C-alpha cells in the first residue's frame, strides 16, 4: 500500500474520544486513540457489564468494539484514526436502530 512521504504526513492526527480531544500519531488505530485518551476499557459486555479493553489489536478478539463516527459495533483496532473522527466507547449492547 502506498503511503505519503513521511515529511508530508501530519505530526499528529486529532480525534475526539468521548468528547476529549486527543492527538495520536498518523497510522494509529481508533483503539489506540481510546487508550491514549486514558480510558482503561473500551466497552462493557451486554450481559454482565464487565469491562473489556483492546487485547489482540489485529481483529480477532472483538474486545475493542466501539462507536466510530456514529456507527456502533466497529472493531476499533482495525480502523485507522482520521482527523476529526469521533469515537465513543460501547457500553452494553449496540442499538439495533439503524439511525445513530
Ligand atoms: S483488539 Fe482484538 S479485535 Fe480489536
PDB file of C-alpha atoms and ligand atoms in Angstrom:
ATOM      1  CA  UNK A   1       0.000   0.000   0.000  1.00  0.00           C
ATOM      2  CA  UNK A   2       1.258   3.433  -0.884  1.00  0.00           C
ATOM      3  CA  UNK A   3       1.658   5.939   1.902  1.00  0.00           C
ATOM      4  CA  UNK A   4       2.502   9.627   1.746  1.00  0.00           C
ATOM      5  CA  UNK A   5       6.124  10.561   2.268  1.00  0.00           C
ATOM      6  CA  UNK A   6       6.888  10.889   5.990  1.00  0.00           C
ATOM      7  CA  UNK A   7       7.712  14.581   5.613  1.00  0.00           C
ATOM      8  CA  UNK A   8       4.282  15.138   4.001  1.00  0.00           C
ATOM      9  CA  UNK A   9       2.385  13.444   6.846  1.00  0.00           C
ATOM     10  CA  UNK A  10       0.963  15.433   9.753  1.00  0.00           C
ATOM     11  CA  UNK A  11       2.855  15.106  13.002  1.00  0.00           C
ATOM     12  CA  UNK A  12      -0.309  14.062  14.814  1.00  0.00           C
ATOM     13  CA  UNK A  13      -3.921  13.315  13.996  1.00  0.00           C
ATOM     14  CA  UNK A  14      -6.599  14.991  16.166  1.00  0.00           C
ATOM     15  CA  UNK A  15      -9.513  12.736  17.143  1.00  0.00           C
ATOM     16  CA  UNK A  16     -12.279  13.127  19.709  1.00  0.00           C
ATOM     17  CA  UNK A  17     -12.711  10.325  22.238  1.00  0.00           C
ATOM     18  CA  UNK A  18     -15.758  10.636  24.477  1.00  0.00           C
ATOM     19  CA  UNK A  19     -15.641  14.385  23.906  1.00  0.00           C
ATOM     20  CA  UNK A  20     -11.922  14.698  24.671  1.00  0.00           C
ATOM     21  CA  UNK A  21      -9.527  15.963  22.032  1.00  0.00           C
ATOM     22  CA  UNK A  22      -6.625  13.533  21.642  1.00  0.00           C
ATOM     23  CA  UNK A  23      -3.673  13.695  19.272  1.00  0.00           C
ATOM     24  CA  UNK A  24      -2.354  10.367  18.007  1.00  0.00           C
ATOM     25  CA  UNK A  25       0.474   9.517  15.611  1.00  0.00           C
ATOM     26  CA  UNK A  26      -0.501   9.069  11.944  1.00  0.00           C
ATOM     27  CA  UNK A  27      -1.473   5.463  11.279  1.00  0.00           C
ATOM     28  CA  UNK A  28      -2.627   4.831  14.845  1.00  0.00           C
ATOM     29  CA  UNK A  29      -5.843   2.892  15.263  1.00  0.00           C
ATOM     30  CA  UNK A  30      -9.029   4.181  16.866  1.00  0.00           C
ATOM     31  CA  UNK A  31      -8.410   1.673  19.684  1.00  0.00           C
ATOM     32  CA  UNK A  32      -5.004   3.226  20.297  1.00  0.00           C
ATOM     33  CA  UNK A  33      -6.672   6.644  20.426  1.00  0.00           C
ATOM     34  CA  UNK A  34      -9.040   5.442  23.158  1.00  0.00           C
ATOM     35  CA  UNK A  35      -6.103   4.128  25.175  1.00  0.00           C
ATOM     36  CA  UNK A  36      -4.181   7.362  24.552  1.00  0.00           C
ATOM     37  CA  UNK A  37      -7.180   9.271  25.901  1.00  0.00           C
ATOM     38  CA  UNK A  38      -6.639   7.491  29.202  1.00  0.00           C
ATOM     39  CA  UNK A  39      -9.529   5.063  29.152  1.00  0.00           C
ATOM     40  CA  UNK A  40      -8.653   1.645  30.526  1.00  0.00           C
ATOM     41  CA  UNK A  41     -11.683  -0.036  28.988  1.00  0.00           C
ATOM     42  CA  UNK A  42     -13.278   0.443  25.606  1.00  0.00           C
ATOM     43  CA  UNK A  43     -16.511  -1.467  26.042  1.00  0.00           C
ATOM     44  CA  UNK A  44     -18.677  -3.215  28.577  1.00  0.00           C
ATOM     45  CA  UNK A  45     -20.302  -6.556  27.878  1.00  0.00           C
ATOM     46  CA  UNK A  46     -24.089  -6.534  27.376  1.00  0.00           C
ATOM     47  CA  UNK A  47     -24.852  -9.308  29.898  1.00  0.00           C
ATOM     48  CA  UNK A  48     -22.565  -8.815  32.896  1.00  0.00           C
ATOM     49  CA  UNK A  49     -21.301  -5.301  32.226  1.00  0.00           C
ATOM     50  CA  UNK A  50     -17.702  -6.396  32.646  1.00  0.00           C
ATOM     51  CA  UNK A  51     -15.126  -4.064  31.186  1.00  0.00           C
ATOM     52  CA  UNK A  52     -13.131  -5.046  28.123  1.00  0.00           C
ATOM     53  CA  UNK A  53     -10.046  -3.460  26.617  1.00  0.00           C
ATOM     54  CA  UNK A  54      -8.355  -3.995  23.262  1.00  0.00           C
ATOM     55  CA  UNK A  55      -6.429  -7.238  23.506  1.00  0.00           C
ATOM     56  CA  UNK A  56      -5.184  -8.607  20.200  1.00  0.00           C
ATOM     57  CA  UNK A  57      -5.052  -5.354  18.185  1.00  0.00           C
ATOM     58  CA  UNK A  58      -5.413  -7.395  14.997  1.00  0.00           C
ATOM     59  CA  UNK A  59      -9.131  -8.014  14.540  1.00  0.00           C
ATOM     60  CA  UNK A  60      -9.504 -11.368  16.272  1.00  0.00           C
ATOM     61  CA  UNK A  61     -10.891 -10.904  19.796  1.00  0.00           C
ATOM     62  CA  UNK A  62     -13.633  -8.271  19.274  1.00  0.00           C
ATOM     63  CA  UNK A  63     -12.859  -6.744  22.669  1.00  0.00           C
ATOM     64  CA  UNK A  64     -12.348  -3.353  21.060  1.00  0.00           C
ATOM     65  CA  UNK A  65     -15.877  -2.704  19.793  1.00  0.00           C
ATOM     66  CA  UNK A  66     -16.669   0.987  19.777  1.00  0.00           C
ATOM     67  CA  UNK A  67     -18.883   3.567  18.156  1.00  0.00           C
ATOM     68  CA  UNK A  68     -16.944   5.376  15.468  1.00  0.00           C
ATOM     69  CA  UNK A  69     -18.486   8.385  13.761  1.00  0.00           C
ATOM     70  CA  UNK A  70     -21.918   7.251  14.910  1.00  0.00           C
ATOM     71  CA  UNK A  71     -21.601   3.642  13.763  1.00  0.00           C
ATOM     72  CA  UNK A  72     -21.661   1.194  16.704  1.00  0.00           C
ATOM     73  CA  UNK A  73     -20.030  -2.215  16.877  1.00  0.00           C
ATOM     74  CA  UNK A  74     -16.879  -1.376  14.930  1.00  0.00           C
ATOM     75  CA  UNK A  75     -13.611  -3.121  15.620  1.00  0.00           C
ATOM     76  CA  UNK A  76     -11.662  -0.049  16.594  1.00  0.00           C
ATOM     77  CA  UNK A  77      -8.286  -1.782  16.300  1.00  0.00           C
ATOM     78  CA  UNK A  78      -8.912  -2.215  12.576  1.00  0.00           C
ATOM     79  CA  UNK A  79      -9.882   1.405  11.907  1.00  0.00           C
ATOM     80  CA  UNK A  80      -7.175   3.986  11.288  1.00  0.00           C
ATOM     81  CA  UNK A  81      -7.730   7.204  13.193  1.00  0.00           C
ATOM     82  CA  UNK A  82      -8.669  10.077  10.897  1.00  0.00           C
ATOM     83  CA  UNK A  83      -8.638  13.774  11.688  1.00  0.00           C
ATOM     84  CA  UNK A  84     -11.913  14.769  13.325  1.00  0.00           C
ATOM     85  CA  UNK A  85     -13.018  11.185  13.939  1.00  0.00           C
ATOM     86  CA  UNK A  86     -15.448  10.817  16.852  1.00  0.00           C
ATOM     87  CA  UNK A  87     -15.000   7.702  18.944  1.00  0.00           C
ATOM     88  CA  UNK A  88     -17.224   6.589  21.796  1.00  0.00           C
ATOM     89  CA  UNK A  89     -16.839   3.552  23.995  1.00  0.00           C
ATOM     90  CA  UNK A  90     -19.533   0.922  23.575  1.00  0.00           C
ATOM     91  CA  UNK A  91     -21.388   0.328  26.788  1.00  0.00           C
ATOM     92  CA  UNK A  92     -23.667  -2.715  26.665  1.00  0.00           C
ATOM     93  CA  UNK A  93     -25.330  -3.941  23.516  1.00  0.00           C
ATOM     94  CA  UNK A  94     -25.337  -1.841  20.407  1.00  0.00           C
ATOM     95  CA  UNK A  95     -28.615  -0.381  19.281  1.00  0.00           C
ATOM     96  CA  UNK A  96     -30.480  -2.263  16.587  1.00  0.00           C
ATOM     97  CA  UNK A  97     -31.904   1.042  15.407  1.00  0.00           C
ATOM     98  CA  UNK A  98     -30.019   1.871  12.193  1.00  0.00           C
ATOM     99  CA  UNK A  99     -30.170   5.592  12.950  1.00  0.00           C
ATOM    100  CA  UNK A 100     -27.495   6.771  15.401  1.00  0.00           C
TER     101      UNK A 100
HETATM  102  S1  LIG B   1      -8.399  -5.695  19.865  1.00  0.00           S
HETATM  103 FE1  LIG B   1      -8.977  -7.689  19.259  1.00  0.00          FE
HETATM  104  S2  LIG B   1     -10.354  -7.385  17.622  1.00  0.00           S
HETATM  105 FE2  LIG B   1      -9.684  -5.388  18.150  1.00  0.00          FE
END
